CSV table of C-alpha atoms in Angstrom, one decimal:
chain,number,residue,atom,x,y,z
A,30,MET,CA,0.0,0.0,0.0
A,31,PHE,CA,1.4,3.4,-1.1
A,32,ALA,CA,0.8,6.6,0.8
A,33,THR,CA,-1.4,9.0,-1.1
A,34,PRO,CA,-0.3,12.7,-1.6
A,35,VAL,CA,-3.1,13.7,0.9
A,36,LEU,CA,-1.7,11.4,3.6
A,37,ARG,CA,1.8,12.6,3.0
A,38,ALA,CA,0.6,16.2,3.2
A,39,ALA,CA,-1.2,15.5,6.5
A,40,ALA,CA,1.7,13.7,8.1
A,41,PRO,CA,3.9,15.8,10.4
A,42,ALA,CA,7.1,17.2,8.9
A,43,GLY,CA,10.1,14.9,9.3
A,44,PHE,CA,13.6,15.8,10.6
A,45,TRP,CA,15.0,16.8,7.2
A,46,ARG,CA,12.0,18.7,6.2
A,47,ARG,CA,12.1,20.7,9.5
A,48,SER,CA,15.8,21.3,8.9
A,49,LEU,CA,15.2,22.6,5.4
A,50,ASP,CA,12.4,24.9,6.5
A,51,GLU,CA,14.6,26.3,9.3
A,52,PHE,CA,17.5,26.8,6.9
A,53,LYS,CA,15.2,28.7,4.5
A,54,ARG,CA,13.9,30.9,7.3
A,55,GLN,CA,17.4,31.8,8.5
A,56,ALA,CA,18.7,32.4,5.0
A,57,LYS,CA,15.8,34.7,4.3
A,58,ILE,CA,16.6,36.7,7.4
A,59,ALA,CA,20.3,36.9,6.4
A,60,VAL,CA,19.7,37.9,2.7
A,61,LYS,CA,17.1,40.6,3.5
A,62,MET,CA,19.0,41.7,6.6
A,63,GLU,CA,15.8,41.7,8.7
A,64,GLY,CA,17.8,41.9,11.9
A,65,LEU,CA,18.9,45.5,11.1
A,66,HIS,CA,15.5,47.0,11.2
A,67,GLN,CA,12.2,46.5,13.0
A,68,PRO,CA,9.9,44.1,11.1
A,69,THR,CA,6.7,45.6,9.8
A,70,LYS,CA,5.0,42.3,8.6
A,71,PRO,CA,3.3,40.1,11.1
A,72,PHE,CA,4.9,36.8,12.2
A,73,THR,CA,2.4,33.9,12.1
A,74,LEU,CA,2.6,31.6,15.1
A,75,VAL,CA,-0.6,29.5,14.9
A,76,LYS,CA,-3.0,29.4,12.0
A,77,PHE,CA,-6.0,27.1,12.0
A,78,ASP,CA,-6.6,27.2,8.2
A,79,THR,CA,-6.5,23.4,7.6
A,80,GLU,CA,-7.7,20.3,9.4
A,81,ASP,CA,-4.1,19.0,9.9
A,82,SER,CA,-3.4,22.1,12.1
A,83,ILE,CA,-5.4,20.5,15.0
A,84,PRO,CA,-3.0,17.6,15.7
A,85,ARG,CA,-0.2,20.2,16.2
A,86,CYS,CA,-1.9,21.2,19.4
A,87,LYS,CA,-2.3,19.4,22.7
A,88,ILE,CA,-5.4,19.3,24.9
A,89,MET,CA,-5.0,19.5,28.7
A,90,CYS,CA,-7.9,18.9,31.1
A,91,ASP,CA,-8.5,17.8,34.7
A,92,SER,CA,-10.0,14.6,33.3
A,93,ASP,CA,-6.3,13.5,32.7
A,94,MET,CA,-6.1,13.0,36.5
A,95,GLY,CA,-9.6,11.7,37.2
A,96,GLY,CA,-11.6,15.0,37.0
A,97,PHE,CA,-14.9,15.4,35.2
A,98,SER,CA,-14.3,18.4,33.0
A,99,ARG,CA,-14.4,17.9,29.2
A,100,ALA,CA,-12.6,19.7,26.5
A,101,ALA,CA,-12.0,19.2,22.7
A,102,LEU,CA,-10.4,21.1,19.9
A,103,THR,CA,-12.0,20.6,16.5
A,104,PHE,CA,-11.5,22.2,13.1
A,105,VAL,CA,-14.3,24.3,11.6
A,106,PRO,CA,-13.9,25.3,7.9
A,107,GLY,CA,-14.7,28.8,6.8
A,108,SER,CA,-18.0,29.8,5.4
A,109,THR,CA,-17.9,29.4,1.6
A,110,THR,CA,-21.6,29.4,0.8
A,111,SER,CA,-22.4,31.2,-2.5
A,112,HIS,CA,-25.4,33.5,-2.7
A,113,GLU,CA,-27.3,34.1,-5.9
A,114,GLU,CA,-28.3,37.6,-6.8
A,115,ASP,CA,-31.5,38.6,-8.6
A,116,SER,CA,-30.8,41.3,-11.1
A,117,THR,CA,-34.5,42.5,-11.0
A,118,SER,CA,-34.5,43.5,-7.4
A,119,GLN,CA,-32.0,46.0,-5.9
A,120,ALA,CA,-33.2,45.0,-2.4
A,121,GLU,CA,-32.2,41.4,-3.0
A,122,LYS,CA,-28.9,42.5,-4.3
A,123,SER,CA,-28.1,44.4,-1.1
A,124,SER,CA,-29.2,41.6,1.1
A,125,SER,CA,-27.2,39.1,-0.9
A,126,SER,CA,-24.0,41.3,-0.6
A,127,THR,CA,-24.6,41.6,3.1
A,128,SER,CA,-24.8,37.8,3.4
A,129,VAL,CA,-21.6,37.4,1.4
A,130,GLU,CA,-19.8,39.8,3.7
A,131,ALA,CA,-21.2,37.9,6.7
A,132,ALA,CA,-20.0,34.6,5.3
A,133,ALA,CA,-16.6,36.0,4.5
A,134,ALA,CA,-16.3,37.2,8.1
A,135,GLU,CA,-16.4,33.6,9.3
A,136,PRO,CA,-12.8,32.3,8.8
A,137,ALA,CA,-11.5,28.8,9.2
A,138,HIS,CA,-10.8,28.3,12.8
A,139,ALA,CA,-10.4,25.9,15.8
A,140,LEU,CA,-13.3,25.4,18.2
A,141,PHE,CA,-12.2,25.0,21.8
A,142,LYS,CA,-15.3,23.6,23.4
A,143,GLY,CA,-16.3,21.6,26.5
A,144,ALA,CA,-17.6,21.9,30.0
A,145,ILE,CA,-16.0,22.7,33.4
A,146,SER,CA,-16.7,20.6,36.5
A,147,THR,CA,-15.3,21.2,39.9
A,148,GLU,CA,-16.3,17.8,41.2
A,149,LEU,CA,-13.4,15.8,42.7
A,150,PRO,CA,-12.8,12.1,41.9
A,151,LEU,CA,-13.8,9.9,44.8
A,152,ASN,CA,-10.9,7.4,44.3
A,153,ARG,CA,-8.2,10.0,44.1
A,154,PRO,CA,-7.7,11.6,47.6
A,155,ASN,CA,-4.5,13.3,46.4
A,156,VAL,CA,-6.5,15.5,44.0
A,157,GLN,CA,-7.5,18.6,45.9
A,158,ARG,CA,-8.6,20.9,43.0
A,159,SER,CA,-10.2,20.5,39.6
A,160,GLY,CA,-12.0,22.5,37.1
A,161,TYR,CA,-9.6,23.6,34.3
A,162,ALA,CA,-9.1,23.0,30.6
A,163,ALA,CA,-6.5,24.3,28.2
A,164,TRP,CA,-4.7,23.7,24.9
A,165,ARG,CA,-1.2,24.6,23.7
A,166,THR,CA,0.9,24.0,20.6
A,167,GLN,CA,3.0,20.8,20.5
A,168,ASP,CA,6.8,21.0,20.6
A,169,ARG,CA,8.1,21.8,17.2
A,170,GLY,CA,10.8,19.0,17.3
A,171,LEU,CA,14.5,18.9,16.4
A,172,SER,CA,16.4,19.9,13.4
A,173,LEU,CA,20.1,20.2,12.3
A,174,PHE,CA,20.1,23.6,14.0
A,175,GLY,CA,18.9,22.2,17.3
A,176,LYS,CA,15.6,22.5,19.0
A,177,LEU,CA,13.1,24.5,17.0
A,178,LEU,CA,11.8,27.5,19.0
A,179,TRP,CA,10.1,30.8,18.0
A,180,ASP,CA,12.1,34.0,18.1
A,181,ILE,CA,9.6,36.8,18.6
A,182,ASP,CA,12.1,39.2,20.2
A,183,PRO,CA,11.8,41.8,17.3
A,184,TYR,CA,8.0,42.1,18.0
A,185,ALA,CA,6.2,43.9,20.8
A,186,PHE,CA,2.7,42.6,20.7
A,187,LEU,CA,0.8,39.3,20.5
A,188,ALA,CA,-2.4,39.4,18.4
A,189,LEU,CA,-5.2,36.9,18.3
A,190,ARG,CA,-8.3,36.6,16.0
A,191,ILE,CA,-11.0,35.1,18.3
A,192,LYS,CA,-14.7,34.7,19.0
A,193,SER,CA,-15.3,34.3,22.7
A,194,ASP,CA,-18.2,33.5,24.9
A,195,GLY,CA,-17.1,36.1,27.5
A,196,ARG,CA,-15.5,33.8,30.0
A,197,LYS,CA,-12.1,34.6,31.6
A,198,TYR,CA,-9.5,32.8,29.4
A,199,PHE,CA,-5.8,33.2,29.8
A,200,VAL,CA,-3.1,33.3,27.2
A,201,ASN,CA,-0.1,31.1,28.1
A,202,ILE,CA,3.4,31.4,26.7
A,203,GLN,CA,6.1,28.9,27.7
A,204,THR,CA,9.7,29.6,27.1
A,205,GLU,CA,13.0,27.7,27.5
A,206,SER,CA,13.5,29.1,30.9
A,207,ILE,CA,15.6,27.7,33.8
A,208,VAL,CA,12.4,26.6,35.5
A,209,PRO,CA,10.5,24.4,33.0
A,210,THR,CA,7.1,24.8,34.7
A,211,ASP,CA,7.1,28.6,34.5
A,212,LEU,CA,4.5,30.2,32.3
A,213,HIS,CA,3.9,33.8,31.2
A,214,GLN,CA,0.2,34.5,31.4
A,215,HIS,CA,-2.2,37.3,30.5
A,216,LEU,CA,-6.0,37.6,30.6
A,217,LEU,CA,-7.5,37.2,27.1
A,218,PRO,CA,-9.3,40.5,26.5
A,219,CYS,CA,-12.8,40.3,25.0
A,220,ALA,CA,-14.7,43.4,24.1
A,221,LYS,CA,-17.3,41.8,21.9
A,222,PRO,CA,-18.5,38.4,23.2
A,223,GLY,CA,-20.2,36.4,20.5
A,224,GLU,CA,-18.5,38.3,17.6
A,225,TRP,CA,-15.2,37.9,15.8
A,226,GLU,CA,-12.6,40.4,17.0
A,227,THR,CA,-8.8,40.9,16.9
A,228,VAL,CA,-7.3,41.4,20.4
A,229,THR,CA,-3.7,42.7,21.0
A,230,ILE,CA,-1.6,42.1,24.1
A,231,PRO,CA,1.8,43.7,24.8
A,232,PHE,CA,4.5,41.1,25.6
A,233,SER,CA,5.6,43.3,28.4
A,234,ALA,CA,2.3,42.9,30.1
A,235,PHE,CA,2.6,39.1,30.6
A,236,VAL,CA,3.0,37.9,34.2
A,237,ARG,CA,5.4,35.1,35.2
A,238,THR,CA,3.6,32.3,37.0
A,239,ASN,CA,4.2,28.8,38.3
A,240,PHE,CA,1.3,26.3,38.7
A,241,GLY,CA,-1.1,29.3,38.5
A,242,MET,CA,0.6,31.3,41.2
A,243,VAL,CA,2.5,34.6,40.6
A,244,VAL,CA,6.2,34.1,41.4
A,245,GLU,CA,9.0,36.6,42.1
A,246,PRO,CA,11.2,38.0,40.7
A,247,GLN,CA,9.2,39.0,37.6
A,248,LYS,CA,11.9,38.4,35.0
A,249,GLU,CA,11.4,39.5,31.4
A,250,MET,CA,10.1,36.9,29.0
A,251,MET,CA,12.7,35.1,27.0
A,252,ARG,CA,11.2,36.0,23.6
A,253,GLN,CA,14.1,34.6,21.7
A,254,LYS,CA,13.2,31.1,22.9
A,255,VAL,CA,9.4,30.6,22.9
A,256,ARG,CA,8.5,26.9,23.2
A,257,SER,CA,4.7,27.0,23.0
A,258,ILE,CA,1.6,29.2,23.0
A,259,GLY,CA,-1.9,28.3,24.2
A,260,ILE,CA,-5.1,29.3,25.9
A,261,GLY,CA,-6.5,28.0,29.2
A,262,LEU,CA,-9.7,28.4,31.2
A,263,ILE,CA,-8.9,28.3,34.9
A,264,ASP,CA,-11.8,30.3,36.5
A,265,ARG,CA,-13.2,27.1,38.0
A,266,VAL,CA,-16.8,28.2,37.2
A,267,PRO,CA,-18.9,25.1,36.4
A,268,GLY,CA,-20.6,25.1,33.0
A,269,PRO,CA,-20.1,24.9,29.3
A,270,PHE,CA,-17.5,27.0,27.4
A,271,GLU,CA,-16.8,27.8,23.8
A,272,LEU,CA,-13.9,29.7,22.3
A,273,ARG,CA,-13.1,30.0,18.6
A,274,VAL,CA,-9.5,30.9,17.5
A,275,ALA,CA,-8.5,31.6,13.9
A,276,ASP,CA,-5.0,33.0,14.1
A,277,VAL,CA,-2.3,33.9,16.5
A,278,TRP,CA,0.6,36.1,15.4
A,279,ALA,CA,3.3,38.5,16.7
A,280,THR,CA,3.2,42.0,15.4
A,281,ASN,CA,4.6,45.5,16.0
A,282,ARG,CA,1.3,47.2,15.2
A,283,PRO,CA,-0.2,48.6,18.5
A,284,PRO,CA,-3.9,48.2,19.3
A,285,LYS,CA,-6.3,50.8,18.1
A,286,ARG,CA,-7.1,53.1,21.0
A,287,GLU,CA,-10.7,54.1,21.2
A,288,ILE,CA,-11.6,57.5,22.7
A,289,VAL,CA,-13.4,56.7,25.9
A,290,ASP,CA,-15.2,59.2,28.2
A,291,SER,CA,-13.0,59.6,31.3
A,292,GLY,CA,-16.0,60.5,33.5
A,293,PHE,CA,-14.5,63.9,34.5
A,294,ASP,CA,-15.6,67.3,33.3
A,295,ILE,CA,-12.4,68.5,31.7
A,296,GLU,CA,-12.4,71.4,29.3
A,297,GLU,CA,-10.6,70.9,26.1
A,298,ASP,CA,-8.9,74.4,26.1
A,299,ASP,CA,-7.5,74.5,29.6
A,300,GLU,CA,-5.6,77.8,30.0
A,301,ARG,CA,-4.2,77.0,33.4
A,302,GLY,CA,-0.5,77.3,33.7
A,303,THR,CA,1.6,74.2,34.0
A,304,GLY,CA,5.2,75.5,34.0
A,305,MET,CA,7.4,76.6,36.8
A,306,LEU,CA,7.1,80.3,35.9
A,307,ASP,CA,3.4,80.1,36.2
A,308,GLU,CA,3.7,79.4,39.9
A,309,VAL,CA,5.4,82.9,40.3
A,310,ASP,CA,3.5,85.0,37.8
A,311,LYS,CA,-0.3,84.6,37.3
A,312,PRO,CA,-1.3,83.6,33.8
A,313,ARG,CA,-2.4,86.4,31.5
A,314,LYS,CA,-6.1,86.9,31.0
A,315,LYS,CA,-7.6,86.8,27.6
A,316,GLY,CA,-7.0,90.1,25.8
A,317,GLU,CA,-4.5,91.4,28.4
A,318,PRO,CA,-1.2,92.7,26.8
A,319,GLU,CA,2.0,90.8,27.5
A,320,LYS,CA,4.3,92.2,30.2
A,321,ILE,CA,7.8,92.7,29.1
A,322,LEU,CA,10.5,92.7,31.8
A,323,ILE,CA,13.5,95.0,31.0
């Protein structure tokens, strides 16, 4: 029996394939001298665009140690339904174009779905806490250049394209640190539950933790050696959860800052003095001539 091209494409990359891909990546950086300037293009870390991207991730749940929570990561293809337009009706044209835009807004993604249970197993007295579920990327393996790790040091932000149910998820980044159980975590922001949105988190805002507890000292993340990236739900609130993730990438584009009302009545044209000389001389009134000291 011979392997079909589809099976060969779905199989994980071997040692020589990984080595060749790493050589191409490093050669591209050297030829284009990308290390001499700040990159402007995003660096893709995780992209759930094909079904074979799911086995590259690992599911972690308290059911591994006898708990009763459930979690699964499945692939959902993007919406590609075509909509026919009736040339005799302008209203149908507009409604059809709206449907096409809505369909195009549903990208291919991974569905992280399950249910959280805080019930403890009866036959495992050593288990004191339960009620968590998470996923992370698998280790990328070895190559001729050593262990494959992500180098995101030239980037300042982590961006994710998500559709959340509003629960408190955490983004987890694991590096090749001295303590292998250390994680850098940050709350996954969600401004529009139930809708697709792009969220951006500064790498400098991640907090170093160990087994869910904040540890000191808070050392800077080793962005030159990132081992894995994932998302976890550790709020221990019983009930179902559902999170859709399309892409995860590193970028230097800061998030769009929306103008939000501060809640204070502050005038836009504030003529109060702010300098050191204003503490000595009172500010001029409107229309008053300027005093010249000789």
